[in-house]
Amino acid sequence: MNLLDNAAAVLDERGVLEPLGGLIRQVYRRAADRHEPELGDDAMSFGTTVWRNLTNLGKATFAGVDGVRVRLEDNSLEVLCAGYVVRLYSLQGGIESIRWEGSEARLGGAVENSHDGQLAFDDDEQFPEVFAGMVPPKRHLRVAHTGDITTGEATAYLGLPRDNREGGSPWFEVMLWFGEAVTVGTPLPVVGDPTGVPGQRHDELPIPELPIETLRSGRTAGRSFGASAGRSA
């Protein structure tokens, strides 16, 4: 079993992947249902709705779950469990085109995964409740997600980010978690004109704190890890 398979198995056993996958699919489906171009909605509003819903509902979904903690880093949802740090990012085109240099928080996990030797803790609050025991050798995982603006069908990849500022793949390992593989797609808008240097995206803008309601149980949308297709980068 490789590092990514092992990480996914642990997170699946701890009850992280199924509700997280279900939430992603639910959010995209509802965002597509509410999307009304005739009222001025566009790709930016769709992407912002998905991002805000995942952030707020994600915090509520895992509230009170033993061994799982959720926080916001760089305005992105971060799930901490069994020594792993899982963060969500919208996918901008093909899976190999993703870049981590957009912010320090985005790049940090890829850099830490790329270091040799024992990894450090992020902060004192994560120990011992979350990071009891040995820290995984590559503890940072990323969920790259996208969806059809019309149908709401979602796609998500799960992978171990790699510092590729000097070239190569942005992933040590990556697999298709659910949905249809994305090779070419229309990226969600960057704030400002792209210049070749990663800019701030809609999911990296400051957001206010909002009241959060617990996600109501319903039809489970996520596929179990064992049934997902995958590949290694």
PDB file of C-alpha atoms in Angstrom:
ATOM      1  CA  MET A   1       0.000   0.000   0.000  1.00  0.00           C
ATOM      2  CA  ASN A   2       1.454   3.388  -0.997  1.00  0.00           C
ATOM      3  CA  LEU A   3       1.396   6.516   1.161  1.00  0.00           C
ATOM      4  CA  LEU A   4      -1.751   7.934  -0.418  1.00  0.00           C
ATOM      5  CA  ASP A   5      -3.691   4.673  -0.134  1.00  0.00           C
ATOM      6  CA  ASN A   6      -2.649   4.397   3.491  1.00  0.00           C
ATOM      7  CA  ALA A   7      -3.717   7.972   4.240  1.00  0.00           C
ATOM      8  CA  ALA A   8      -7.073   7.469   2.535  1.00  0.00           C
ATOM      9  CA  ALA A   9      -7.669   4.222   4.418  1.00  0.00           C
ATOM     10  CA  VAL A  10      -6.963   5.889   7.756  1.00  0.00           C
ATOM     11  CA  LEU A  11      -9.205   8.872   7.010  1.00  0.00           C
ATOM     12  CA  ASP A  12     -11.938   6.582   5.711  1.00  0.00           C
ATOM     13  CA  GLU A  13     -11.776   4.491   8.881  1.00  0.00           C
ATOM     14  CA  ARG A  14     -11.962   7.630  11.025  1.00  0.00           C
ATOM     15  CA  GLY A  15     -15.124   8.765   9.258  1.00  0.00           C
ATOM     16  CA  VAL A  16     -13.678  11.706   7.319  1.00  0.00           C
ATOM     17  CA  LEU A  17     -13.869  10.806   3.628  1.00  0.00           C
ATOM     18  CA  GLU A  18     -17.472   9.675   3.270  1.00  0.00           C
ATOM     19  CA  PRO A  19     -19.100  12.777   4.805  1.00  0.00           C
ATOM     20  CA  LEU A  20     -16.578  15.071   3.105  1.00  0.00           C
ATOM     21  CA  GLY A  21     -17.223  13.525  -0.319  1.00  0.00           C
ATOM     22  CA  GLY A  22     -20.956  13.685   0.274  1.00  0.00           C
ATOM     23  CA  LEU A  23     -20.711  17.338   1.237  1.00  0.00           C
ATOM     24  CA  ILE A  24     -18.745  18.248  -1.909  1.00  0.00           C
ATOM     25  CA  ARG A  25     -21.300  16.573  -4.176  1.00  0.00           C
ATOM     26  CA  GLN A  26     -24.217  18.081  -2.288  1.00  0.00           C
ATOM     27  CA  VAL A  27     -22.793  21.600  -2.447  1.00  0.00           C
ATOM     28  CA  TYR A  28     -22.136  21.462  -6.198  1.00  0.00           C
ATOM     29  CA  ARG A  29     -25.582  20.043  -6.900  1.00  0.00           C
ATOM     30  CA  ARG A  30     -27.335  22.736  -4.878  1.00  0.00           C
ATOM     31  CA  ALA A  31     -25.161  25.509  -6.313  1.00  0.00           C
ATOM     32  CA  ALA A  32     -26.111  24.391  -9.840  1.00  0.00           C
ATOM     33  CA  ASP A  33     -29.805  24.281  -8.865  1.00  0.00           C
ATOM     34  CA  ARG A  34     -29.594  27.878  -7.630  1.00  0.00           C
ATOM     35  CA  HIS A  35     -27.487  29.155 -10.527  1.00  0.00           C
ATOM     36  CA  GLU A  36     -29.508  31.638 -12.627  1.00  0.00           C
ATOM     37  CA  PRO A  37     -27.550  33.338 -15.434  1.00  0.00           C
ATOM     38  CA  GLU A  38     -30.604  35.406 -16.363  1.00  0.00           C
ATOM     39  CA  LEU A  39     -30.318  37.061 -12.949  1.00  0.00           C
ATOM     40  CA  GLY A  40     -26.626  37.800 -13.403  1.00  0.00           C
ATOM     41  CA  ASP A  41     -25.022  34.643 -12.032  1.00  0.00           C
ATOM     42  CA  ASP A  42     -21.736  33.625 -13.672  1.00  0.00           C
ATOM     43  CA  ALA A  43     -18.754  31.362 -13.057  1.00  0.00           C
ATOM     44  CA  MET A  44     -17.470  33.675 -10.342  1.00  0.00           C
ATOM     45  CA  SER A  45     -20.708  33.610  -8.359  1.00  0.00           C
ATOM     46  CA  PHE A  46     -20.970  29.843  -8.812  1.00  0.00           C
ATOM     47  CA  GLY A  47     -17.413  29.285  -7.574  1.00  0.00           C
ATOM     48  CA  THR A  48     -17.884  31.637  -4.640  1.00  0.00           C
ATOM     49  CA  THR A  49     -21.101  29.873  -3.608  1.00  0.00           C
ATOM     50  CA  VAL A  50     -19.365  26.490  -3.678  1.00  0.00           C
ATOM     51  CA  TRP A  51     -16.394  27.790  -1.709  1.00  0.00           C
ATOM     52  CA  ARG A  52     -18.492  29.508   0.985  1.00  0.00           C
ATOM     53  CA  ASN A  53     -20.857  26.548   1.337  1.00  0.00           C
ATOM     54  CA  LEU A  54     -18.004  24.053   1.663  1.00  0.00           C
ATOM     55  CA  THR A  55     -16.291  26.251   4.233  1.00  0.00           C
ATOM     56  CA  ASN A  56     -19.295  26.839   6.450  1.00  0.00           C
ATOM     57  CA  LEU A  57     -20.997  23.461   6.120  1.00  0.00           C
ATOM     58  CA  GLY A  58     -17.652  21.680   6.408  1.00  0.00           C
ATOM     59  CA  LYS A  59     -17.081  23.225   9.818  1.00  0.00           C
ATOM     60  CA  ALA A  60     -20.547  22.162  10.910  1.00  0.00           C
ATOM     61  CA  THR A  61     -20.285  18.650   9.466  1.00  0.00           C
ATOM     62  CA  PHE A  62     -17.322  17.690  11.647  1.00  0.00           C
ATOM     63  CA  ALA A  63     -18.211  19.691  14.740  1.00  0.00           C
ATOM     64  CA  GLY A  64     -18.026  17.412  17.759  1.00  0.00           C
ATOM     65  CA  VAL A  65     -16.645  14.408  15.846  1.00  0.00           C
ATOM     66  CA  ASP A  66     -14.129  12.560  18.012  1.00  0.00           C
ATOM     67  CA  GLY A  67     -10.575  12.770  16.743  1.00  0.00           C
ATOM     68  CA  VAL A  68     -11.432  15.313  14.035  1.00  0.00           C
ATOM     69  CA  ARG A  69     -10.861  19.037  14.141  1.00  0.00           C
ATOM     70  CA  VAL A  70     -11.729  21.631  11.527  1.00  0.00           C
ATOM     71  CA  ARG A  71     -10.311  25.100  11.075  1.00  0.00           C
ATOM     72  CA  LEU A  72      -9.869  27.763   8.413  1.00  0.00           C
ATOM     73  CA  GLU A  73      -6.430  28.432   6.960  1.00  0.00           C
ATOM     74  CA  ASP A  74      -6.078  31.067   4.245  1.00  0.00           C
ATOM     75  CA  ASN A  75      -9.891  31.050   4.075  1.00  0.00           C
ATOM     76  CA  SER A  76      -9.911  27.402   2.993  1.00  0.00           C
ATOM     77  CA  LEU A  77     -11.409  24.473   4.877  1.00  0.00           C
ATOM     78  CA  GLU A  78      -8.850  22.340   6.688  1.00  0.00           C
ATOM     79  CA  VAL A  79      -9.663  19.002   8.345  1.00  0.00           C
ATOM     80  CA  LEU A  80      -7.182  17.562  10.867  1.00  0.00           C
ATOM     81  CA  CYS A  81      -7.349  13.888  11.814  1.00  0.00           C
ATOM     82  CA  ALA A  82      -4.910  11.147  12.850  1.00  0.00           C
ATOM     83  CA  GLY A  83      -1.918  13.361  12.065  1.00  0.00           C
ATOM     84  CA  TYR A  84      -3.155  14.269   8.586  1.00  0.00           C
ATOM     85  CA  VAL A  85      -4.011  17.755   7.345  1.00  0.00           C
ATOM     86  CA  VAL A  86      -6.632  17.767   4.578  1.00  0.00           C
ATOM     87  CA  ARG A  87      -7.361  20.979   2.709  1.00  0.00           C
ATOM     88  CA  LEU A  88      -9.837  21.725  -0.062  1.00  0.00           C
ATOM     89  CA  TYR A  89      -9.097  23.719  -3.206  1.00  0.00           C
ATOM     90  CA  SER A  90     -11.077  24.342  -6.378  1.00  0.00           C
ATOM     91  CA  LEU A  91      -9.487  22.745  -9.431  1.00  0.00           C
ATOM     92  CA  GLN A  92      -8.372  25.165 -12.127  1.00  0.00           C
ATOM     93  CA  GLY A  93      -8.326  22.994 -15.248  1.00  0.00           C
ATOM     94  CA  GLY A  94      -6.408  19.704 -15.441  1.00  0.00           C
ATOM     95  CA  ILE A  95      -5.153  17.976 -12.303  1.00  0.00           C
ATOM     96  CA  GLU A  96      -1.480  18.374 -13.278  1.00  0.00           C
ATOM     97  CA  SER A  97      -1.897  22.122 -13.863  1.00  0.00           C
ATOM     98  CA  ILE A  98      -2.608  22.947 -10.220  1.00  0.00           C
ATOM     99  CA  ARG A  99      -0.095  25.305  -8.603  1.00  0.00           C
ATOM    100  CA  TRP A 100       0.694  25.897  -4.951  1.00  0.00           C
ATOM    101  CA  GLU A 101       2.424  29.294  -5.071  1.00  0.00           C
ATOM    102  CA  GLY A 102      -0.766  31.343  -4.707  1.00  0.00           C
ATOM    103  CA  SER A 103      -0.209  31.871  -0.985  1.00  0.00           C
ATOM    104  CA  GLU A 104       2.050  30.799   1.857  1.00  0.00           C
ATOM    105  CA  ALA A 105      -0.616  28.490   3.235  1.00  0.00           C
ATOM    106  CA  ARG A 106      -1.132  26.794  -0.151  1.00  0.00           C
ATOM    107  CA  LEU A 107       2.588  26.254  -0.627  1.00  0.00           C
ATOM    108  CA  GLY A 108       3.395  25.281   2.946  1.00  0.00           C
ATOM    109  CA  GLY A 109       1.952  21.778   2.829  1.00  0.00           C
ATOM    110  CA  ALA A 110       3.690  20.945  -0.434  1.00  0.00           C
ATOM    111  CA  VAL A 111       7.005  22.195   0.945  1.00  0.00           C
ATOM    112  CA  GLU A 112       6.617  20.223   4.171  1.00  0.00           C
ATOM    113  CA  ASN A 113       5.701  17.043   2.275  1.00  0.00           C
ATOM    114  CA  SER A 114       8.866  17.503   0.221  1.00  0.00           C
ATOM    115  CA  HIS A 115      11.174  17.687   3.234  1.00  0.00           C
ATOM    116  CA  ASP A 116      13.156  14.657   4.330  1.00  0.00           C
ATOM    117  CA  GLY A 117      13.018  13.436   7.900  1.00  0.00           C
ATOM    118  CA  GLN A 118      10.475  13.913  10.683  1.00  0.00           C
ATOM    119  CA  LEU A 119       7.845  16.602  10.185  1.00  0.00           C
ATOM    120  CA  ALA A 120       6.942  19.288  12.692  1.00  0.00           C
ATOM    121  CA  PHE A 121       3.571  20.158  14.198  1.00  0.00           C
ATOM    122  CA  ASP A 122       1.724  23.239  12.960  1.00  0.00           C
ATOM    123  CA  ASP A 123       0.910  24.537  16.422  1.00  0.00           C
ATOM    124  CA  ASP A 124       0.565  23.437  20.038  1.00  0.00           C
ATOM    125  CA  GLU A 125      -3.230  23.186  19.793  1.00  0.00           C
ATOM    126  CA  GLN A 126      -2.954  20.179  17.493  1.00  0.00           C
ATOM    127  CA  PHE A 127      -1.205  18.004  20.106  1.00  0.00           C
ATOM    128  CA  PRO A 128      -2.076  15.600  21.594  1.00  0.00           C
ATOM    129  CA  GLU A 129      -5.771  15.565  20.634  1.00  0.00           C
ATOM    130  CA  VAL A 130      -5.160  15.364  16.893  1.00  0.00           C
ATOM    131  CA  PHE A 131      -1.522  14.403  16.368  1.00  0.00           C
ATOM    132  CA  ALA A 132      -1.137  11.727  19.012  1.00  0.00           C
ATOM    133  CA  GLY A 133       1.437   9.156  17.980  1.00  0.00           C
ATOM    134  CA  MET A 134       3.818   9.336  15.057  1.00  0.00           C
ATOM    135  CA  VAL A 135       3.291  11.995  12.421  1.00  0.00           C
ATOM    136  CA  PRO A 136       2.765  10.469   8.943  1.00  0.00           C
ATOM    137  CA  PRO A 137       5.788  10.918   6.640  1.00  0.00           C
ATOM    138  CA  LYS A 138       3.700  12.987   4.204  1.00  0.00           C
ATOM    139  CA  ARG A 139       0.840  14.270   6.274  1.00  0.00           C
ATOM    140  CA  HIS A 140      -0.540  16.992   4.020  1.00  0.00           C
ATOM    141  CA  LEU A 141      -3.351  15.917   1.686  1.00  0.00           C
ATOM    142  CA  ARG A 142      -5.256  18.060  -0.770  1.00  0.00           C
ATOM    143  CA  VAL A 143      -8.722  17.630  -2.225  1.00  0.00           C
ATOM    144  CA  ALA A 144      -8.938  19.304  -5.642  1.00  0.00           C
ATOM    145  CA  HIS A 145     -12.581  19.649  -6.648  1.00  0.00           C
ATOM    146  CA  THR A 146     -14.611  20.992  -9.539  1.00  0.00           C
ATOM    147  CA  GLY A 147     -18.123  20.574 -10.912  1.00  0.00           C
ATOM    148  CA  ASP A 148     -20.430  21.207 -13.838  1.00  0.00           C
ATOM    149  CA  ILE A 149     -22.115  24.575 -13.534  1.00  0.00           C
ATOM    150  CA  THR A 150     -25.248  23.251 -15.278  1.00  0.00           C
ATOM    151  CA  THR A 151     -25.715  19.736 -13.913  1.00  0.00           C
ATOM    152  CA  GLY A 152     -23.930  20.073 -10.584  1.00  0.00           C
ATOM    153  CA  GLU A 153     -22.009  16.842 -11.176  1.00  0.00           C
ATOM    154  CA  ALA A 154     -18.858  17.062  -9.065  1.00  0.00           C
ATOM    155  CA  THR A 155     -15.371  15.656  -9.498  1.00  0.00           C
ATOM    156  CA  ALA A 156     -12.751  15.414  -6.768  1.00  0.00           C
ATOM    157  CA  TYR A 157      -9.155  14.237  -6.619  1.00  0.00           C
ATOM    158  CA  LEU A 158      -7.237  13.290  -3.495  1.00  0.00           C
ATOM    159  CA  GLY A 159      -3.484  13.696  -3.481  1.00  0.00           C
ATOM    160  CA  LEU A 160      -0.225  14.381  -1.675  1.00  0.00           C
ATOM    161  CA  PRO A 161       1.039  17.819  -2.791  1.00  0.00           C
ATOM    162  CA  ARG A 162       4.644  18.242  -3.883  1.00  0.00           C
ATOM    163  CA  ASP A 163       6.793  21.367  -4.058  1.00  0.00           C
ATOM    164  CA  ASN A 164       7.315  21.647  -7.821  1.00  0.00           C
ATOM    165  CA  ARG A 165       8.581  25.200  -8.108  1.00  0.00           C
ATOM    166  CA  GLU A 166      11.665  23.795  -9.834  1.00  0.00           C
ATOM    167  CA  GLY A 167       9.641  21.553 -12.144  1.00  0.00           C
ATOM    168  CA  GLY A 168       7.893  18.211 -12.197  1.00  0.00           C
ATOM    169  CA  SER A 169       4.440  17.178 -11.040  1.00  0.00           C
ATOM    170  CA  PRO A 170       2.617  19.103  -8.295  1.00  0.00           C
ATOM    171  CA  TRP A 171       1.799  15.713  -6.734  1.00  0.00           C
ATOM    172  CA  PHE A 172       3.762  12.880  -5.179  1.00  0.00           C
ATOM    173  CA  GLU A 173       0.652  10.747  -5.663  1.00  0.00           C
ATOM    174  CA  VAL A 174      -2.845  11.689  -6.784  1.00  0.00           C
ATOM    175  CA  MET A 175      -5.981   9.705  -7.543  1.00  0.00           C
ATOM    176  CA  LEU A 176      -9.443  10.349  -8.850  1.00  0.00           C
ATOM    177  CA  TRP A 177     -11.668  10.134  -5.804  1.00  0.00           C
ATOM    178  CA  PHE A 178     -15.050  10.438  -7.532  1.00  0.00           C
ATOM    179  CA  GLY A 179     -16.615  11.883 -10.674  1.00  0.00           C
ATOM    180  CA  GLU A 180     -15.287  12.116 -14.220  1.00  0.00           C
ATOM    181  CA  ALA A 181     -11.584  12.681 -14.802  1.00  0.00           C
ATOM    182  CA  VAL A 182     -10.774  16.270 -15.757  1.00  0.00           C
ATOM    183  CA  THR A 183      -8.211  16.798 -18.521  1.00  0.00           C
ATOM    184  CA  VAL A 184      -9.390  20.105 -19.940  1.00  0.00           C
ATOM    185  CA  GLY A 185     -11.685  22.535 -18.215  1.00  0.00           C
ATOM    186  CA  THR A 186     -12.644  26.168 -17.863  1.00  0.00           C
ATOM    187  CA  PRO A 187     -10.832  27.531 -14.803  1.00  0.00           C
ATOM    188  CA  LEU A 188     -12.714  29.591 -12.266  1.00  0.00           C
ATOM    189  CA  PRO A 189     -11.767  33.266 -12.549  1.00  0.00           C
ATOM    190  CA  VAL A 190      -8.621  34.704 -11.001  1.00  0.00           C
ATOM    191  CA  VAL A 191      -9.054  38.050  -9.264  1.00  0.00           C
ATOM    192  CA  GLY A 192      -7.424  40.494 -11.661  1.00  0.00           C
ATOM    193  CA  ASP A 193      -5.712  39.717 -14.950  1.00  0.00           C
ATOM    194  CA  PRO A 194      -3.590  36.543 -15.021  1.00  0.00           C
ATOM    195  CA  THR A 195       0.073  37.362 -15.676  1.00  0.00           C
ATOM    196  CA  GLY A 196       1.587  33.919 -15.434  1.00  0.00           C
ATOM    197  CA  VAL A 197       2.165  34.359 -11.704  1.00  0.00           C
ATOM    198  CA  PRO A 198      -0.530  32.719  -9.554  1.00  0.00           C
ATOM    199  CA  GLY A 199      -2.935  35.326  -8.285  1.00  0.00           C
ATOM    200  CA  GLN A 200      -5.562  35.468  -5.596  1.00  0.00           C
ATOM    201  CA  ARG A 201      -8.650  33.398  -6.423  1.00  0.00           C
ATOM    202  CA  HIS A 202     -12.190  33.606  -5.166  1.00  0.00           C
ATOM    203  CA  ASP A 203     -11.373  31.015  -2.469  1.00  0.00           C
ATOM    204  CA  GLU A 204      -8.478  33.092  -1.127  1.00  0.00           C
ATOM    205  CA  LEU A 205     -10.412  36.278  -0.422  1.00  0.00           C
ATOM    206  CA  PRO A 206     -11.278  37.353   3.152  1.00  0.00           C
ATOM    207  CA  ILE A 207     -14.689  36.165   4.301  1.00  0.00           C
ATOM    208  CA  PRO A 208     -16.760  37.184   7.314  1.00  0.00           C
ATOM    209  CA  GLU A 209     -17.771  34.756  10.023  1.00  0.00           C
ATOM    210  CA  LEU A 210     -21.325  33.557   9.450  1.00  0.00           C
ATOM    211  CA  PRO A 211     -23.760  31.611  11.667  1.00  0.00           C
ATOM    212  CA  ILE A 212     -23.407  27.923  10.873  1.00  0.00           C
ATOM    213  CA  GLU A 213     -26.186  25.362  10.921  1.00  0.00           C
ATOM    214  CA  THR A 214     -25.391  21.669  11.211  1.00  0.00           C
ATOM    215  CA  LEU A 215     -25.661  19.813   7.919  1.00  0.00           C
ATOM    216  CA  ARG A 216     -28.819  17.765   8.000  1.00  0.00           C
ATOM    217  CA  SER A 217     -28.501  14.099   7.239  1.00  0.00           C
ATOM    218  CA  GLY A 218     -29.834  13.012   3.872  1.00  0.00           C
ATOM    219  CA  ARG A 219     -28.866  10.988   0.885  1.00  0.00           C
ATOM    220  CA  THR A 220     -25.167  10.156   1.066  1.00  0.00           C
ATOM    221  CA  ALA A 221     -23.484  11.451  -2.062  1.00  0.00           C
ATOM    222  CA  GLY A 222     -19.896  10.417  -1.547  1.00  0.00           C
ATOM    223  CA  ARG A 223     -18.571   7.150  -2.915  1.00  0.00           C
ATOM    224  CA  SER A 224     -16.652   4.907  -0.532  1.00  0.00           C
ATOM    225  CA  PHE A 225     -12.897   5.054  -0.893  1.00  0.00           C
ATOM    226  CA  GLY A 226     -12.604   1.409  -1.844  1.00  0.00           C
ATOM    227  CA  ALA A 227     -14.751   1.960  -4.950  1.00  0.00           C
ATOM    228  CA  SER A 228     -12.875   4.992  -6.241  1.00  0.00           C
ATOM    229  CA  ALA A 229     -10.615   4.939  -9.284  1.00  0.00           C
ATOM    230  CA  GLY A 230      -7.074   6.199  -8.923  1.00  0.00           C
ATOM    231  CA  ARG A 231      -3.635   6.661 -10.331  1.00  0.00           C
ATOM    232  CA  SER A 232      -0.219   7.761  -9.198  1.00  0.00           C
ATOM    233  CA  ALA A 233       1.419  10.908 -10.517  1.00  0.00           C
TER     234      ALA A 233
END
